[in-house]
Tab-separated table of C-alpha atoms and ligand atoms in Angstrom:
chain	number	residue	atom	x	y	z
A	196	VAL	CA	38.998	199.350	146.644
A	197	SER	CA	36.393	196.636	146.130
A	198	ALA	CA	33.052	197.175	144.439
A	199	PRO	CA	30.115	196.515	146.827
A	200	GLY	CA	29.287	192.816	146.903
A	201	ALA	CA	32.388	191.789	144.943
A	202	ILE	CA	34.191	188.728	146.211
A	203	ALA	CA	37.900	188.022	146.207
A	204	THR	CA	39.036	184.704	144.726
A	205	GLU	CA	41.409	183.434	142.031
A	206	ALA	CA	41.085	182.489	138.371
A	207	LEU	CA	43.080	180.742	135.649
A	208	VAL	CA	44.181	183.544	133.346
A	209	LEU	CA	45.961	183.429	130.002
A	210	VAL	CA	48.008	186.606	130.339
A	211	GLU	CA	49.809	186.455	126.993
A	212	LEU	CA	49.558	184.319	123.857
A	213	GLY	CA	52.088	181.487	123.811
A	214	ARG	CA	52.471	181.454	127.591
A	215	LYS	CA	51.148	178.947	130.071
A	216	PRO	CA	48.028	180.232	131.876
A	217	GLU	CA	48.421	181.060	135.558
A	218	LEU	CA	46.311	181.467	138.667
A	219	LEU	CA	45.866	185.130	139.563
A	220	PRO	CA	43.950	186.815	142.380
A	221	VAL	CA	40.727	188.339	141.047
A	222	GLU	CA	37.580	190.047	142.235
A	223	VAL	CA	34.208	189.005	140.841
A	224	ASP	CA	31.489	191.665	140.810
A	225	ALA	CA	28.125	191.188	142.466
A	226	PRO	CA	25.459	190.158	139.946
A	227	GLY	CA	23.789	193.100	138.242
A	228	LEU	CA	20.342	193.414	136.710
A	229	GLY	CA	19.288	190.094	135.173
A	230	GLU	CA	22.479	188.312	136.248
A	231	VAL	CA	23.393	185.499	138.610
A	232	ARG	CA	26.684	184.580	140.250
A	233	VAL	CA	27.409	180.865	140.301
A	234	SER	CA	29.611	179.072	142.796
A	235	MET	CA	31.345	176.484	140.619
A	236	ARG	CA	31.446	172.809	141.541
A	237	ALA	CA	32.949	171.253	138.402
A	238	ALA	CA	34.530	172.490	135.155
A	239	GLY	CA	35.842	170.430	132.250
A	240	LEU	CA	39.090	171.093	130.407
A	241	CYS	CA	38.133	171.367	126.720
A	242	HIS	CA	40.488	171.339	123.735
A	243	THR	CA	39.413	174.933	123.050
A	244	ASP	CA	40.881	176.043	126.399
A	245	VAL	CA	44.220	174.518	125.444
A	246	SER	CA	44.269	175.946	121.920
A	247	ALA	CA	43.461	179.399	123.339
A	248	ILE	CA	47.130	179.617	124.290
A	249	GLU	CA	47.886	179.992	120.582
A	250	ASP	CA	44.784	181.699	119.261
A	251	ALA	CA	42.759	183.496	121.948
A	252	ARG	CA	41.194	186.590	120.422
A	253	THR	CA	41.722	188.732	123.516
A	254	VAL	CA	44.205	188.575	126.385
A	255	PRO	CA	44.345	188.610	129.323
A	256	VAL	CA	41.430	186.174	129.450
A	257	VAL	CA	39.959	183.913	132.133
A	258	LEU	CA	39.791	180.431	130.582
A	259	GLY	CA	37.112	177.753	131.029
A	260	HIS	CA	33.672	177.446	129.457
A	261	GLU	CA	32.287	174.016	130.412
A	262	GLY	CA	30.985	174.014	133.964
A	263	ALA	CA	28.242	173.661	136.528
A	264	GLY	CA	27.628	174.855	140.072
A	265	VAL	CA	25.178	176.404	142.490
A	266	VAL	CA	23.669	179.889	142.303
A	267	GLU	CA	25.185	181.931	145.153
A	268	ALA	CA	23.628	185.354	144.440
A	269	VAL	CA	21.007	186.790	142.077
A	270	GLY	CA	20.835	190.333	140.722
A	271	GLY	CA	17.830	192.617	140.379
A	272	GLY	CA	14.912	191.516	138.249
A	273	VAL	CA	15.799	187.822	138.326
A	274	ALA	CA	12.622	185.843	139.059
A	275	THR	CA	13.798	182.557	137.544
A	276	HIS	CA	16.679	181.666	139.871
A	277	ARG	CA	17.320	181.550	143.610
A	278	PRO	CA	20.458	181.038	145.678
A	279	GLY	CA	21.035	177.304	146.025
A	280	ASP	CA	19.725	176.398	142.545
A	281	ARG	CA	21.893	173.839	140.722
A	282	VAL	CA	22.793	175.145	137.259
A	283	MET	CA	24.878	174.397	134.187
A	284	LEU	CA	26.596	177.169	132.233
A	285	CYS	CA	25.659	177.834	128.608
A	286	TRP	CA	28.503	179.511	126.728
A	287	LYS	CA	26.490	180.976	123.880
A	288	THR	CA	23.217	182.427	125.084
A	289	PRO	CA	21.149	183.936	122.270
A	290	CYS	CA	19.910	187.512	122.650
A	291	LEU	CA	16.526	186.637	121.065
A	292	ARG	CA	16.444	190.157	119.555
A	293	CYS	CA	18.878	190.257	116.639
A	294	ARG	CA	17.915	189.537	113.046
A	295	ARG	CA	19.189	185.942	113.236
A	296	CYS	CA	17.352	185.208	116.476
A	297	GLN	CA	14.186	186.817	115.141
A	298	GLY	CA	14.513	184.690	112.019
A	299	GLY	CA	14.565	181.523	114.088
A	300	ARG	CA	18.311	180.862	113.730
A	301	VAL	CA	19.216	181.483	117.374
A	302	GLU	CA	22.356	179.356	116.945
A	303	LEU	CA	23.698	182.142	114.710
A	304	CYS	CA	22.882	184.935	117.201
A	305	GLU	CA	24.834	188.078	116.370
A	306	HIS	CA	25.019	189.378	119.939
A	307	PRO	CA	25.235	186.484	122.411
A	308	ARG	CA	24.525	187.633	125.952
A	309	GLU	CA	27.183	188.237	128.541
A	310	SER	CA	27.148	189.754	131.998
A	311	LEU	CA	27.902	193.451	132.381
A	312	GLY	CA	29.506	192.667	135.724
A	313	GLN	CA	33.230	191.955	135.508
A	314	VAL	CA	36.066	189.836	136.808
A	315	ARG	CA	38.968	192.116	137.747
A	316	HIS	CA	42.661	191.667	138.400
A	317	LYS	CA	44.247	194.597	140.219
A	318	GLY	CA	41.153	196.604	139.393
A	319	ARG	CA	41.279	195.982	135.611
A	320	PRO	CA	38.518	193.948	133.952
A	321	LEU	CA	39.614	190.667	132.327
A	322	ALA	CA	38.087	189.101	129.220
A	323	ARG	CA	36.248	185.843	129.927
A	324	MET	CA	36.367	182.948	127.523
A	325	LEU	CA	33.047	182.438	125.728
A	326	ALA	CA	31.155	184.727	128.143
A	327	THR	CA	31.838	182.305	131.010
A	328	GLY	CA	35.474	181.987	132.170
A	329	CYS	CA	34.606	179.200	134.585
A	330	PHE	CA	38.115	178.241	135.724
A	331	CYS	CA	37.254	180.478	138.643
A	332	PRO	CA	35.335	179.490	141.782
A	333	SER	CA	32.763	182.220	141.153
A	334	VAL	CA	31.261	182.995	137.747
A	335	LEU	CA	28.984	185.804	136.681
A	336	VAL	CA	26.509	185.137	133.849
A	337	PRO	CA	23.161	186.375	132.546
A	338	ALA	CA	20.428	184.397	134.323
A	339	GLU	CA	19.431	182.752	131.007
A	340	ALA	CA	22.929	181.253	130.715
A	341	ALA	CA	22.442	179.348	133.980
A	342	ILE	CA	20.419	176.326	132.871
A	343	PRO	CA	18.663	174.472	135.724
A	344	VAL	CA	20.026	170.980	136.337
A	345	PRO	CA	17.370	168.355	137.104
A	346	GLU	CA	17.540	166.230	140.224
A	347	GLY	CA	19.476	163.038	139.703
A	348	VAL	CA	22.047	164.621	137.389
A	349	PRO	CA	25.341	165.191	139.260
A	350	LEU	CA	26.900	168.611	138.688
A	351	GLU	CA	30.046	166.892	137.351
A	352	VAL	CA	27.938	165.357	134.610
A	353	ALA	CA	26.082	168.609	133.979
A	354	ALA	CA	29.422	170.374	133.528
A	355	LEU	CA	30.266	168.100	130.587
A	356	VAL	CA	26.868	168.716	129.033
A	357	GLY	CA	27.817	172.394	128.783
A	358	CYS	CA	30.300	171.826	125.947
A	359	ALA	CA	31.406	168.265	125.085
A	360	VAL	CA	27.954	166.686	125.180
A	361	ALA	CA	26.181	169.667	123.648
A	362	THR	CA	28.683	169.883	120.801
A	363	GLY	CA	28.731	166.162	120.035
A	364	VAL	CA	25.035	165.442	120.373
A	365	GLY	CA	24.138	168.641	118.549
A	366	ALA	CA	26.502	167.813	115.674
A	367	ALA	CA	24.732	164.490	115.148
A	368	LEU	CA	21.141	165.614	115.808
A	369	ARG	CA	21.108	169.256	114.638
A	370	THR	CA	23.966	169.900	112.198
A	371	ALA	CA	24.068	166.627	110.271
A	372	SER	CA	21.278	165.524	107.985
A	373	PHE	CA	21.605	161.751	107.620
A	374	ASP	CA	18.774	159.259	107.279
A	375	PRO	CA	18.121	156.172	109.423
A	376	GLY	CA	20.520	153.401	108.465
A	377	ALA	CA	23.163	155.830	107.210
A	378	CYS	CA	26.852	154.927	107.443
A	379	ILE	CA	28.682	157.360	109.748
A	380	GLY	CA	32.376	158.066	110.318
A	381	VAL	CA	33.794	159.997	113.285
A	382	TRP	CA	37.451	161.123	113.251
A	383	GLY	CA	38.558	161.853	116.813
A	384	ALA	CA	37.062	159.769	119.636
A	385	GLY	CA	37.578	162.082	122.612
A	386	ALA	CA	34.696	163.445	124.656
A	387	VAL	CA	33.016	165.201	121.709
A	388	GLY	CA	33.541	162.323	119.283
A	389	GLN	CA	32.086	159.818	121.715
A	390	ASN	CA	28.979	161.964	122.077
A	391	ILE	CA	28.631	162.085	118.310
A	392	VAL	CA	28.743	158.289	118.265
A	393	ALA	CA	26.111	158.022	121.012
A	394	ALA	CA	23.802	160.530	119.324
A	395	ALA	CA	24.242	158.950	115.878
A	396	ARG	CA	22.874	155.784	117.431
A	397	MET	CA	19.947	157.703	118.888
A	398	ARG	CA	19.275	158.920	115.348
A	399	ALA	CA	19.229	155.319	114.101
A	400	ALA	CA	22.459	155.394	112.133
A	401	GLY	CA	23.514	152.074	110.632
A	402	ALA	CA	27.256	151.396	110.778
A	403	ILE	CA	29.246	153.887	112.883
A	404	VAL	CA	33.014	153.907	112.330
A	405	ALA	CA	35.157	155.668	114.961
A	406	VAL	CA	38.697	156.567	113.879
A	407	ASP	CA	41.364	157.411	116.463
A	408	PRO	CA	45.066	156.633	116.871
A	409	VAL	CA	44.668	155.969	120.639
A	410	PRO	CA	43.535	152.382	121.457
A	411	ARG	CA	41.840	153.441	124.725
A	412	ARG	CA	39.712	155.953	122.849
A	413	ARG	CA	38.751	153.386	120.242
A	414	GLU	CA	37.503	151.106	123.015
A	415	GLU	CA	35.576	153.985	124.604
A	416	ALA	CA	33.998	154.752	121.232
A	417	ARG	CA	32.919	151.131	120.949
A	418	ALA	CA	31.328	151.366	124.404
A	419	ALA	CA	29.529	154.527	123.252
A	420	GLY	CA	28.005	152.639	120.328
A	421	ALA	CA	30.506	152.514	117.461
A	422	THR	CA	29.988	149.376	115.364
A	423	HIS	CA	33.511	149.602	113.917
A	424	VAL	CA	36.740	151.220	115.103
A	425	ALA	CA	39.952	151.925	113.204
A	426	ASP	CA	43.275	153.649	113.536
A	427	PRO	CA	43.818	156.318	110.862
A	428	ALA	CA	45.978	154.011	108.705
A	429	SER	CA	43.285	151.340	108.407
A	430	ALA	CA	40.280	153.688	108.309
A	431	ALA	CA	39.709	153.483	104.540
A	432	ALA	CA	39.597	149.682	104.562
A	433	VAL	CA	37.309	149.516	107.601
A	434	ILE	CA	34.946	152.111	106.085
A	435	ALA	CA	34.838	150.198	102.790
A	436	GLU	CA	33.802	147.094	104.671
A	437	ALA	CA	31.309	148.867	106.980
A	438	SER	CA	29.629	150.649	104.062
A	439	GLU	CA	29.762	147.757	101.576
A	440	GLY	CA	31.992	149.874	99.387
A	441	ARG	CA	29.673	152.899	99.167
A	442	GLY	CA	31.493	155.242	101.558
A	443	LEU	CA	30.151	157.428	104.341
A	444	ASP	CA	26.867	159.286	104.272
A	445	THR	CA	28.111	161.596	107.040
A	446	ALA	CA	31.687	162.107	108.220
A	447	PHE	CA	32.432	164.144	111.365
A	448	GLU	CA	35.889	165.677	111.766
A	449	VAL	CA	36.496	166.407	115.446
A	450	VAL	CA	40.271	166.930	115.324
A	451	GLY	CA	40.670	170.271	113.558
A	452	GLU	CA	43.446	169.104	111.183
A	453	PRO	CA	43.175	169.730	107.425
A	454	ALA	CA	44.837	166.365	106.643
A	455	VAL	CA	42.178	164.599	108.697
A	456	MET	CA	39.423	166.639	107.014
A	457	ARG	CA	40.775	165.559	103.657
A	458	ALA	CA	40.793	161.894	104.698
A	459	ALA	CA	37.196	162.227	105.878
A	460	LEU	CA	36.206	163.988	102.657
A	461	ASP	CA	37.789	161.251	100.553
A	462	ALA	CA	35.762	158.633	102.463
A	463	LEU	CA	32.382	160.191	101.573
A	464	ALA	CA	29.759	158.442	99.468
A	465	PRO	CA	28.003	160.312	96.653
A	466	GLY	CA	25.575	162.703	98.357
A	467	GLY	CA	27.661	162.503	101.518
A	468	GLU	CA	28.408	165.360	103.891
A	469	LEU	CA	31.447	166.329	105.933
A	470	VAL	CA	30.653	168.057	109.242
A	471	LEU	CA	33.533	170.163	110.598
A	472	VAL	CA	33.403	170.035	114.388
A	473	GLY	CA	37.088	170.293	115.329
A	474	ALA	CA	38.556	173.788	115.592
A	475	ALA	CA	41.406	174.198	113.116
A	476	ARG	CA	44.201	176.691	113.657
A	477	ARG	CA	43.201	180.140	112.520
A	478	GLY	CA	44.627	180.517	109.024
A	479	ALA	CA	44.697	176.774	108.283
A	480	GLU	CA	43.548	175.835	104.761
A	481	LEU	CA	41.889	172.738	103.352
A	482	THR	CA	42.540	171.611	99.782
A	483	PHE	CA	40.392	169.087	97.942
A	484	ARG	CA	39.358	168.161	94.410
A	485	PRO	CA	36.222	170.120	93.579
A	486	ARG	CA	35.434	168.224	90.362
A	487	ALA	CA	34.538	164.948	92.060
A	488	PHE	CA	32.940	166.853	94.937
A	489	MET	CA	30.673	168.648	92.448
A	490	SER	CA	29.649	165.647	90.423
A	491	ARG	CA	29.051	163.548	93.528
A	492	GLN	CA	26.862	166.292	95.032
A	493	GLN	CA	28.621	166.399	98.361
A	494	ARG	CA	28.536	169.009	101.110
A	495	ILE	CA	30.845	170.446	103.770
A	496	VAL	CA	29.131	172.064	106.731
A	497	GLY	CA	30.530	173.858	109.780
A	498	CYS	CA	29.328	173.145	113.277
A	499	ILE	CA	29.864	175.140	116.450
A	500	TYR	CA	28.222	174.258	119.775
A	501	GLY	CA	26.345	171.529	117.925
A	502	SER	CA	24.246	174.109	116.025
A	503	LEU	CA	22.048	173.958	119.133
A	504	ARG	CA	19.193	176.199	120.080
A	505	PRO	CA	20.593	176.375	123.601
A	506	LEU	CA	17.573	177.507	125.584
A	507	ALA	CA	15.480	174.634	124.206
A	508	ASP	CA	18.119	171.973	123.618
A	509	LEU	CA	20.340	172.182	126.708
A	510	PRO	CA	17.460	171.396	129.126
A	511	ALA	CA	16.561	168.464	126.850
A	512	LEU	CA	20.117	167.115	126.976
A	513	LEU	CA	20.107	167.369	130.785
A	514	ALA	CA	16.792	165.518	130.867
A	515	TRP	CA	18.351	162.764	128.727
A	516	CYS	CA	21.142	162.484	131.285
A	517	ALA	CA	18.512	162.158	134.026
A	518	ASP	CA	16.624	159.371	132.246
A	519	GLY	CA	19.753	157.515	131.145
A	520	ARG	CA	19.583	158.087	127.387
A	521	LEU	CA	22.925	159.864	127.698
A	522	ASP	CA	25.651	158.768	130.098
A	523	PRO	CA	28.427	161.386	130.129
A	524	ALA	CA	29.756	160.115	133.491
A	525	ARG	CA	31.727	157.618	131.392
A	526	LEU	CA	33.773	160.500	130.001
A	527	ILE	CA	35.132	161.720	133.326
A	528	GLY	CA	38.833	161.069	133.763
A	529	ASP	CA	41.011	162.776	136.364
A	530	ARG	CA	39.547	165.117	138.950
A	531	ILE	CA	41.972	167.852	139.927
A	532	PRO	CA	41.907	171.014	142.062
A	533	LEU	CA	42.112	174.392	140.327
A	534	ALA	CA	45.670	174.759	141.664
A	535	ASP	CA	46.806	171.797	139.505
A	536	LEU	CA	45.213	173.073	136.319
A	537	PRO	CA	48.158	175.128	134.927
A	538	GLY	CA	50.232	171.911	134.789
A	539	ARG	CA	47.621	170.295	132.515
A	540	PHE	CA	48.302	172.776	129.756
A	541	SER	CA	51.581	171.065	128.916
A	542	ALA	CA	50.755	167.497	129.896
A	543	GLY	CA	48.688	166.493	126.852
A	544	PRO	CA	45.499	164.429	127.191
A	545	GLY	CA	44.955	162.667	130.532
A	546	GLU	CA	45.436	158.922	130.705
A	547	ALA	CA	42.404	158.088	132.793
A	548	GLY	CA	39.525	159.156	130.561
A	549	ALA	CA	38.290	161.549	127.952
A	550	ARG	CA	37.792	164.603	130.140
A	551	THR	CA	39.820	166.141	132.963
A	552	LEU	CA	37.531	167.821	135.492
A	553	VAL	CA	38.410	170.606	137.854
A	554	SER	CA	36.646	169.965	141.169
A	555	PHE	CA	35.922	172.976	143.346
A	556	PRO	CA	35.656	172.499	147.124
B	2007	LIG	ZN1	34.549	173.400	124.716
B	2008	LIG	ZN1	20.518	187.155	118.760
């Protein structure tokens, strides 16, 4: 028995940890009070979707959290959106009521918003990754999580802004604290790393060293604005040259591997900071030598979703795509239908570009 207004479709669901996700028939509720239902046009495959196979907090879960589409229905009380509006999904929408939000730290919101309406398989509600679950042609979100996309920004580009661009640009502009002329290192030159490079330039960094074992990614990082590129084995020598022997003022680790974090930490200048952007395995540990860290007055800082204030910053990022300051179209690799997505969970990174996009008809 269907709920009134629910629509029947399919979604990519991780049924069990350690298993490949699969397409299952689902029903998506009609939007309730304050909610909108979005007909997806494009969704990016993020590293976090892939690592969910090992460490999702809840299963079964609909994967996908980086997407854009068109509003297909609005619930009661929604005056801000209409059917046909082009929107990008925000995966952490602050409640604006909790103690953190009230204190001005909306990026630390204790109760991020999610829709009360559900996605169901055989009548049972499924969890949705990061309050979105956008590997599904129809996605239910609070109206505030559907950020209007300005004219001139393709929905494919807007989709990438929802996670890769937001995370990378936010890491460089919000989380990090470097001065103009600073020497920057970025370990991991995929979609997020390339956005860190681009935003570090916007913030008037001096030398920017991108470190990645994949030659294609190193070239992409150069195109994004890196002044130096290196494979991991030669990183220390290249950084020494780029920084005239001083080391890095800010190092970004976008891989999520303790050994890489340690390499980045060891490359820091006195007063330098390490920004942890990559998601490590739950339970992973990082060891380092605290004595030198103490006397050199260094810092390690975590970064999720670019420490953004989403309701203010995401529209700004979309505006920067419209005026050409950001150019995420460069990141788009393969475009695949939803039906081909399960195969991508064993195939490793695509060959054609930084980001694989699911295109919805
Ligand atoms: Zn992501
Ligand atoms: Zn809050």
